[in-house]
């Protein structure tokens, strides 16, 4: 399948912004300049979740929905809005964050409305499993980002309340526990078994949508039974993912340098992620809803399981599929990227759970300094290699008859 030019551009912008995420991550892991301030940490966070992950998701939404020559939203403007918001986080200026956060929300809303419109013209009762997952994922993104802008405006007006902490928890839960899981499961299904519509696929997405919503509402209103409902919904949906994609995963060659192995490893992280969310919910309940008493290492482990294990594998897989018809620049890099990223994220997240967060540690004194860089260097190698391949011209179909 030929990918739209907009998809290729979205991947290029996403990779460029991901370089910033990975570089800040490397500095934070090694602590070569000491501990990072909150503005830089929020830049690391949102350059990763918006600049890398969401730009990539926009690109894939375009590839899924913009068939038959229909144009999608403007990719370059979306990238500009994203870069502006990431820089606003870095500046530490609350007014800039509120303004550019609102612009970012409008951009996200535009993509969601377009995907909703395309789904309605095709027929909500007919669209494939990956499209439903993308539509519900972007719906959750709109809800989670609206909460984000409300927090941002409260901060700008110096009008935070005791509820602001709950809003931040609800924002993070909707985005990570809802949006990311939905889009990732839809995208890997597309790559592993193709586009089809089945009852199992629809039920799985609906369960994941309600899981994200109940996690967010449980955090927002401190309703602990909702957190337990989330656990049940997520466990059922994750078992469905493993059963439904299992045969395709078993057929995947772990040695072949294609996007398939990046997609096939994602369910492993979904299983680890759900186990970590169950552990997190237990800790939150034990702490009587006070998230500040939950170990930071557990939260950061959960973050990277989803941001790198689930989403970066999904997007690297998508880029490999999109560039399959181009020259494979630096073929030696593929195994280093795949194994480095995965062994890196597994060892880093294991250290965060067992030893705890490296926050406050001295340079090179915490095991995070020796595990996270494996992941960060593999990510940087991926960024350079895939950027070079995206610049190559697609192979032209040769005429079977010589001219
Ligand atoms: C328009 C989009 C977005 C806006 C306006 C936004 C806004 C915010 C704000 C204001 C905060 C709190 C910052 C502070 O502590 O000062 C925050 C934290 C956070 N955001 Fe976002 N964000 C957006 C998108 C996302 C996305 C797409 C994700 C994940 C996929 C995400 C994940 C998080 C997480 C994990 C936190 C940290 C929560 C904590 O401190 O425990 N955000 N965001
Ligand atoms: C999409 C990509 C990524 C996202 C969204 C992300 C997000 C986050 C978040 C939310 C935190 C917690 C910050 C805090 O203390 O408030 C964090 C910490 C951290 N990140 Fe990332 N990250 C990403 C990729 C990476 C990469 C590629 C590296 C590479 C080295 C990395 C290394 C780290 C390290 C070392 C910490 C500190 C963990 C600890 O010791 O507690 N991250 N990241």
Coordinates of C-alpha atoms and ligand atoms in Angstrom, one line a residue:
X1 CA 0.0 0.0 0.0
X2 CA 1.3 3.5 -0.9
X3 CA 1.2 5.8 2.1
X4 CA -0.1 9.4 1.6
X5 CA 2.6 12.1 1.5
X6 CA 1.0 13.6 4.7
X7 CA 1.7 10.3 6.6
X8 CA 5.4 10.4 5.7
X9 CA 5.6 14.0 6.7
X10 CA 3.9 13.4 10.0
X11 CA 6.4 10.6 10.8
X12 CA 9.3 12.9 9.9
X13 CA 8.0 15.7 12.2
X14 CA 7.3 13.1 14.9
X15 CA 10.9 11.6 14.7
X16 CA 12.4 15.1 14.9
X17 CA 10.6 16.0 18.1
X18 CA 11.3 12.5 19.5
X19 CA 15.0 13.4 19.3
X20 CA 14.4 16.0 22.0
X21 CA 12.5 13.5 24.2
X22 CA 15.3 10.9 23.9
X23 CA 18.1 13.5 24.6
X24 CA 16.4 14.8 27.7
X25 CA 15.8 11.2 28.8
X26 CA 19.6 10.4 28.4
X27 CA 20.6 13.5 30.4
X28 CA 18.0 12.5 33.1
X29 CA 19.2 8.9 33.2
X30 CA 22.8 9.7 33.7
X31 CA 22.3 12.9 35.7
X32 CA 25.4 14.4 34.1
X33 CA 24.0 17.9 34.8
X34 CA 22.3 16.9 38.0
X35 CA 18.5 16.5 38.5
X36 CA 16.3 18.2 35.9
X37 CA 13.7 20.9 36.8
X38 CA 10.0 20.4 36.4
X39 CA 9.7 22.4 33.2
X40 CA 12.3 20.2 31.5
X41 CA 10.6 17.0 32.8
X42 CA 7.2 18.2 31.4
X43 CA 9.0 19.0 28.1
X44 CA 10.3 15.4 28.1
X45 CA 6.8 14.1 28.8
X46 CA 4.8 16.2 26.3
X47 CA 7.4 16.1 23.5
X48 CA 7.1 12.3 23.7
X49 CA 3.3 12.1 24.1
X50 CA 2.3 14.9 21.7
X51 CA 5.3 15.5 19.5
X52 CA 6.2 11.9 18.8
X53 CA 3.2 9.7 19.7
X54 CA 0.3 11.9 18.7
X55 CA 2.0 13.2 15.4
X56 CA 2.6 9.6 14.5
X57 CA -1.0 8.7 15.4
X58 CA -2.2 11.6 13.1
X59 CA -0.1 10.1 10.3
X60 CA -1.6 6.7 10.7
X61 CA -5.1 8.1 11.0
X62 CA -4.4 9.7 7.6
X63 CA -3.2 6.5 6.1
X64 CA -6.3 4.6 7.4
X65 CA -9.0 7.1 6.6
X66 CA -7.7 9.2 3.6
X67 CA -8.3 6.6 1.0
X68 CA -9.7 7.5 -2.4
X69 CA -7.8 10.7 -2.6
X70 CA -9.6 12.5 0.2
X71 CA -7.4 15.1 1.8
X72 CA -7.0 15.2 5.6
X73 CA -6.1 18.0 8.1
X74 CA -2.9 20.0 7.5
X75 CA 0.0 18.0 8.8
X76 CA 2.6 20.9 8.8
X77 CA 0.3 23.2 10.8
X78 CA -0.4 20.3 13.3
X79 CA 3.3 19.8 13.7
X80 CA 3.8 23.6 14.2
X81 CA 1.1 23.7 16.9
X82 CA 2.7 20.7 18.7
X83 CA 6.2 22.2 18.6
X84 CA 4.8 25.5 20.0
X85 CA 3.2 23.8 22.9
X86 CA 6.3 21.7 23.7
X87 CA 8.4 24.9 23.7
X88 CA 5.7 26.5 25.9
X89 CA 6.2 23.7 28.5
X90 CA 10.0 24.3 28.4
X91 CA 9.6 28.1 28.8
X92 CA 7.7 27.6 32.1
X93 CA 5.4 30.5 31.2
X94 CA 1.9 29.6 32.3
X95 CA 0.2 32.1 29.9
X96 CA 2.1 30.6 26.9
X97 CA 1.1 27.1 28.1
X98 CA -2.5 28.0 28.4
X99 CA -2.6 29.7 24.9
X100 CA -0.7 27.0 23.1
X101 CA -2.4 24.2 25.0
X102 CA -5.7 25.6 23.7
X103 CA -4.3 25.7 20.1
X104 CA -3.1 22.1 20.6
X105 CA -6.6 21.0 21.7
X106 CA -8.1 22.7 18.7
X107 CA -5.7 20.8 16.5
X108 CA -6.6 17.5 18.2
X109 CA -10.3 18.4 17.9
X110 CA -9.8 19.0 14.1
X111 CA -8.3 15.5 13.6
X112 CA -11.0 13.9 15.7
X113 CA -13.8 15.7 13.8
X114 CA -12.2 14.6 10.4
X115 CA -11.9 11.0 11.5
X116 CA -15.5 11.1 12.8
X117 CA -16.7 12.6 9.5
X118 CA -14.8 9.9 7.5
X119 CA -16.3 7.2 9.7
X120 CA -19.8 8.5 9.3
X121 CA -19.5 8.7 5.5
X122 CA -18.3 5.1 5.4
X123 CA -21.0 4.1 8.0
X124 CA -20.3 3.6 11.8
X125 CA -22.0 0.2 11.4
X126 CA -19.5 -0.8 8.7
X127 CA -16.0 0.5 9.6
X128 CA -13.3 -1.9 10.4
X129 CA -11.9 -2.8 13.9
X130 CA -8.7 -0.6 13.5
X131 CA -10.9 2.4 12.4
X132 CA -13.2 1.9 15.4
X133 CA -10.2 1.7 17.8
X134 CA -8.8 4.9 16.2
X135 CA -12.1 6.8 16.5
X136 CA -12.6 5.8 20.1
X137 CA -9.0 6.5 20.9
X138 CA -9.1 10.0 19.4
X139 CA -12.4 10.6 21.3
X140 CA -10.6 9.8 24.6
X141 CA -7.7 12.0 23.5
X142 CA -10.2 15.0 23.0
X143 CA -11.6 14.4 26.5
X144 CA -8.2 14.0 28.2
X145 CA -6.8 17.0 26.4
X146 CA -9.8 19.2 27.4
X147 CA -9.1 18.3 31.0
X148 CA -5.4 19.2 30.3
X149 CA -6.4 22.7 29.0
X150 CA -8.6 23.2 32.1
X151 CA -5.6 22.5 34.3
X152 CA -3.5 24.8 32.2
X153 CA -6.0 27.6 32.4
X154 CA -6.3 27.2 36.2
X155 CA -2.5 27.4 36.5
X156 CA -2.4 30.6 34.3
X157 CA -5.1 32.3 36.3
X158 CA -3.5 31.2 39.6
X159 CA -6.9 29.6 40.3
X160 CA -5.9 26.0 41.3
X161 CA -8.1 24.3 43.8
X162 CA -7.7 21.2 45.9
X163 CA -9.3 19.4 43.0
X164 CA -6.5 20.3 40.6
X165 CA -4.5 17.2 41.6
X166 CA -7.5 15.0 40.8
X167 CA -7.8 16.7 37.4
X168 CA -4.1 16.0 36.7
X169 CA -4.7 12.3 37.7
X170 CA -7.8 12.1 35.4
X171 CA -5.9 13.7 32.5
X172 CA -3.0 11.3 32.8
X173 CA -5.3 8.3 33.2
X174 CA -7.5 9.1 30.2
X175 CA -4.5 9.7 27.9
X176 CA -2.4 6.7 29.0
X177 CA -5.0 4.2 30.1
X178 CA -7.5 5.1 27.3
X179 CA -6.2 6.9 24.3
X180 CA -2.8 5.1 24.0
X181 CA -4.1 1.6 24.5
X182 CA -7.0 2.1 22.0
X183 CA -4.9 3.5 19.2
X184 CA -2.1 1.0 19.7
X185 CA -4.4 -2.1 19.7
X186 CA -6.1 -0.8 16.6
X187 CA -2.8 -0.1 14.7
X188 CA -1.1 -3.4 15.5
X189 CA -4.3 -5.3 14.5
X190 CA -4.2 -3.5 11.2
X191 CA -0.6 -4.5 10.6
X192 CA -0.8 -8.1 12.0
X193 CA -4.2 -9.3 10.6
X194 CA -5.4 -6.5 8.4
X195 CA -8.7 -4.6 8.3
X196 CA -11.8 -6.5 9.1
X197 CA -14.9 -5.9 11.2
X198 CA -15.6 -8.6 13.9
X199 CA -17.7 -8.7 17.0
X200 CA -14.6 -9.6 19.1
X201 CA -12.7 -6.5 17.7
X202 CA -15.6 -4.1 18.5
X203 CA -16.2 -5.5 22.0
X204 CA -12.5 -5.2 22.7
X205 CA -12.4 -1.5 21.7
X206 CA -15.6 -0.7 23.6
X207 CA -14.2 -2.4 26.8
X208 CA -11.0 -0.4 26.4
X209 CA -12.9 2.8 25.9
X210 CA -14.9 2.3 29.1
X211 CA -11.8 1.2 31.0
X212 CA -10.1 4.5 30.1
X213 CA -13.2 6.5 31.1
X214 CA -13.7 4.7 34.4
X215 CA -10.0 5.1 35.3
X216 CA -10.2 8.8 34.6
X217 CA -13.5 9.3 36.5
X218 CA -12.3 7.2 39.4
X219 CA -9.3 9.5 39.7
X220 CA -11.3 12.7 39.2
X221 CA -14.0 11.9 41.9
X222 CA -11.9 9.6 44.1
X223 CA -14.3 6.7 43.5
X224 CA -12.3 3.6 44.3
X225 CA -14.8 1.0 43.0
X226 CA -14.4 2.5 39.6
X227 CA -10.7 1.8 39.7
X228 CA -11.4 -1.8 40.3
X229 CA -13.9 -1.8 37.4
X230 CA -11.1 -0.5 35.3
X231 CA -8.9 -3.4 36.3
X232 CA -11.6 -6.0 35.3
X233 CA -12.3 -4.3 32.0
X234 CA -8.7 -4.0 31.1
X235 CA -7.8 -7.6 32.0
X236 CA -10.7 -8.9 29.9
X237 CA -9.8 -6.7 26.9
X238 CA -6.1 -7.6 27.2
X239 CA -6.9 -11.3 27.2
X240 CA -9.0 -10.7 24.0
X241 CA -6.0 -8.9 22.3
X242 CA -3.7 -11.9 23.1
X243 CA -6.3 -14.5 21.9
X244 CA -7.3 -12.5 18.8
X245 CA -3.8 -11.6 17.7
X246 CA -2.1 -14.7 19.1
X247 CA -1.9 -16.8 15.9
X248 CA -0.4 -13.9 14.0
X249 CA 2.1 -13.2 16.8
X250 CA 3.2 -16.9 16.7
X251 CA 3.7 -16.7 13.0
X252 CA 6.0 -13.6 13.3
X253 CA 9.7 -14.0 12.6
X254 CA 11.7 -12.3 15.4
X255 CA 14.8 -12.3 13.1
X256 CA 13.2 -10.6 10.0
X257 CA 13.9 -6.8 9.9
X258 CA 10.3 -5.8 9.2
X259 CA 7.7 -3.8 11.1
X260 CA 5.9 -7.0 12.0
X261 CA 8.1 -7.9 15.0
X262 CA 7.7 -4.4 16.4
X263 CA 3.9 -4.8 16.2
X264 CA 4.0 -8.4 17.5
X265 CA 5.9 -7.5 20.7
X266 CA 3.3 -4.8 21.7
X267 CA 0.9 -7.2 23.4
X268 CA 3.7 -8.2 25.8
X269 CA 3.8 -4.6 27.0
X270 CA 0.0 -4.5 27.2
X271 CA 0.1 -7.4 29.6
X272 CA 2.9 -5.9 31.7
X273 CA 1.1 -2.5 31.6
X274 CA -2.2 -4.0 32.9
X275 CA -0.2 -5.8 35.7
X276 CA 1.4 -2.5 36.6
X277 CA -2.0 -0.6 36.5
X278 CA -3.5 -3.3 38.9
X279 CA -0.5 -2.8 41.2
X280 CA -1.0 1.0 40.9
X281 CA -4.7 0.8 41.8
X282 CA -3.8 -1.3 44.8
X283 CA -1.3 1.2 46.0
X284 CA -3.7 4.2 45.4
X285 CA -6.4 2.4 47.5
X286 CA -3.8 1.6 50.2
X287 CA -2.8 5.3 50.2
X288 CA -6.4 6.4 50.5
X289 CA -6.4 8.0 47.1
X290 CA -3.2 10.1 47.9
X291 CA -1.2 9.6 44.7
X292 CA 1.8 11.4 46.2
X293 CA 2.3 8.4 48.5
X294 CA 2.5 6.0 45.6
X295 CA 6.2 5.0 44.7
X296 CA 7.4 7.3 41.8
X297 CA 9.3 4.3 40.3
X298 CA 6.0 2.4 39.8
X299 CA 4.4 5.4 38.0
X300 CA 7.5 6.0 35.8
X301 CA 7.7 2.3 35.0
X302 CA 4.1 2.3 33.9
X303 CA 4.8 5.5 31.8
X304 CA 7.6 4.0 29.8
X305 CA 5.9 0.6 29.4
X306 CA 3.2 2.5 27.5
X307 CA 5.2 5.3 25.9
X308 CA 8.1 3.2 24.7
X309 CA 7.1 -0.4 25.0
X310 CA 3.6 0.0 23.5
X311 CA 3.7 3.2 21.5
X312 CA 7.3 3.5 20.2
X313 CA 7.2 -0.1 19.0
X314 CA 3.9 0.5 17.3
X315 CA 5.2 3.6 15.5
X316 CA 8.6 2.2 14.6
X317 CA 6.6 -0.8 13.2
X318 CA 4.4 1.6 11.2
X319 CA 7.4 3.5 9.8
X320 CA 9.0 0.2 8.7
X321 CA 5.8 -0.8 6.9
X322 CA 5.6 2.7 5.3
X323 CA 9.2 2.6 4.1
X324 CA 9.1 -1.1 2.9
X325 CA 9.1 0.1 -0.7
X326 CA 12.2 2.4 -0.3
X327 CA 15.9 1.8 -0.2
X328 CA 16.8 0.3 3.2
X329 CA 19.5 2.7 4.3
X330 CA 21.8 1.3 7.1
X331 CA 20.4 -2.3 7.1
X332 CA 22.7 -3.1 10.0
X333 CA 20.7 -0.8 12.3
X334 CA 17.4 -2.7 12.3
X335 CA 18.4 -5.4 14.9
X336 CA 20.2 -2.9 17.1
X337 CA 17.1 -0.7 17.1
X338 CA 14.7 -3.6 17.8
X339 CA 16.7 -5.4 20.5
X340 CA 18.2 -2.3 22.0
X341 CA 14.8 -0.6 22.4
X342 CA 13.2 -3.7 23.9
X343 CA 15.9 -4.9 26.1
X344 CA 16.5 -1.3 27.2
X345 CA 12.9 -0.6 28.1
X346 CA 12.4 -4.0 29.9
X347 CA 15.5 -3.5 32.0
X348 CA 14.8 0.2 32.7
X349 CA 11.2 -0.5 33.8
X350 CA 12.2 -3.5 35.9
X351 CA 14.8 -1.3 37.7
X352 CA 12.2 1.4 38.4
X353 CA 9.8 -1.2 40.0
X354 CA 12.5 -3.0 42.0
X355 CA 14.9 -0.3 43.0
X356 CA 12.7 2.8 42.5
X357 CA 13.0 6.1 40.8
X358 CA 16.4 7.7 40.2
X359 CA 15.1 11.2 41.1
X360 CA 17.6 12.8 43.5
X361 CA 20.4 10.3 42.7
X362 CA 24.0 11.5 41.9
X363 CA 25.5 11.0 38.4
X364 CA 25.9 7.4 37.4
X365 CA 25.0 6.2 40.9
X366 CA 21.7 4.5 40.2
X367 CA 21.0 1.5 37.9
X368 CA 18.7 3.7 35.8
X369 CA 21.9 5.3 34.5
X370 CA 23.0 1.9 33.0
X371 CA 19.6 0.7 31.7
X372 CA 17.7 3.7 30.3
X373 CA 20.6 4.7 28.0
X374 CA 20.3 1.4 26.1
X375 CA 16.7 2.3 25.3
X376 CA 17.6 6.0 24.6
X377 CA 20.5 5.2 22.3
X378 CA 18.4 2.6 20.4
X379 CA 15.7 5.2 20.0
X380 CA 18.2 7.8 18.7
X381 CA 19.6 5.3 16.2
X382 CA 16.0 4.6 15.1
X383 CA 15.3 8.3 14.7
X384 CA 18.3 8.8 12.4
X385 CA 17.9 5.6 10.4
X386 CA 14.2 6.0 9.8
X387 CA 14.5 9.7 9.0
X388 CA 17.1 8.8 6.3
X389 CA 14.8 6.1 4.9
X390 CA 11.7 8.4 4.9
X391 CA 13.8 10.8 2.7
X392 CA 14.4 8.1 0.1
X393 CA 12.2 8.1 -3.0
X394 CA 9.6 5.3 -3.1
X395 CA 10.3 2.6 -5.6
X396 CA 8.6 3.3 -8.9
X397 CA 6.5 0.5 -10.4
X398 CA 8.5 -0.8 -13.4
X399 CA 6.6 -1.5 -16.6
X400 CA 6.7 -5.2 -17.5
X401 CA 7.3 -4.3 -21.1
X402 CA 10.6 -2.4 -21.9
X403 CA 9.8 1.0 -23.5
Ligands
LIG1 C1 -3.7 19.3 24.3 C2 -3.1 18.3 24.9 C3 -2.6 18.3 26.3 C4 -2.6 19.2 27.3 C5 -3.3 20.6 27.2 C6 -1.9 18.7 28.5 C7 -1.8 19.4 29.7 C8 -1.1 18.9 30.8 C9 -0.9 19.6 32.0 C10 -1.4 21.1 32.3 C11 -0.3 18.8 32.9 C12 0.1 19.2 34.4 C13 1.4 19.9 34.3 C14 1.9 20.3 35.7 O1 2.0 19.4 36.6 O2 2.2 21.5 35.8 C15 -0.1 17.6 32.3 C16 0.5 16.4 32.8 C17 0.5 15.2 32.2 N1 0.1 14.9 30.9 FE1 -0.6 16.2 29.6 N2 -1.5 17.5 28.2 C18 -1.9 17.1 26.9 C19 -1.6 15.9 26.2 C20 -1.2 14.8 26.9 C21 -1.1 13.5 26.2 C22 -1.4 13.2 24.8 C23 -0.6 12.6 27.2 C24 -0.3 11.1 27.1 C25 -0.6 10.4 26.0 C26 -0.4 13.4 28.4 C27 0.0 12.8 29.6 C28 0.3 13.5 30.7 C29 0.9 12.9 32.0 C30 1.3 11.5 32.2 C31 1.0 14.0 32.9 C32 1.7 13.9 34.3 C33 0.6 13.7 35.3 C34 1.3 13.7 36.7 O3 2.1 14.6 37.0 O4 1.1 12.7 37.4 N3 -0.7 14.7 28.2 N4 -0.6 17.6 31.0
LIG2 C1 7.6 8.8 24.2 C2 8.6 8.8 24.9 C3 8.7 9.2 26.4 C4 7.8 9.7 27.2 C5 6.4 10.3 26.9 C6 8.4 9.8 28.5 C7 7.9 10.3 29.7 C8 8.4 10.4 31.0 C9 7.8 10.8 32.2 C10 6.3 11.2 32.3 C11 8.7 10.8 33.2 C12 8.5 11.2 34.6 C13 9.0 12.6 34.8 C14 8.8 13.1 36.2 O1 9.7 12.8 37.1 O2 7.9 13.8 36.4 C15 9.9 10.3 32.6 C16 11.1 10.1 33.3 C17 12.2 9.5 32.8 N1 12.4 9.3 31.4 FE1 11.1 9.3 29.9 N2 9.7 9.3 28.4 C18 9.9 8.9 27.1 C19 11.0 8.4 26.6 C20 12.2 8.2 27.2 C21 13.5 7.9 26.6 C22 13.6 7.5 25.2 C23 14.4 7.9 27.6 C24 15.8 7.5 27.4 C25 16.8 7.5 28.1 C26 13.7 8.2 28.9 C27 14.3 8.4 30.1 C28 13.7 8.8 31.3 C29 14.3 8.7 32.6 C30 15.7 8.2 32.9 C31 13.4 9.2 33.5 C32 13.5 9.2 35.1 C33 13.0 7.9 35.6 C34 13.2 7.8 37.1 O3 14.3 7.5 37.5 O4 12.2 7.9 37.9 N3 12.4 8.5 28.6 N4 9.7 10.1 31.2

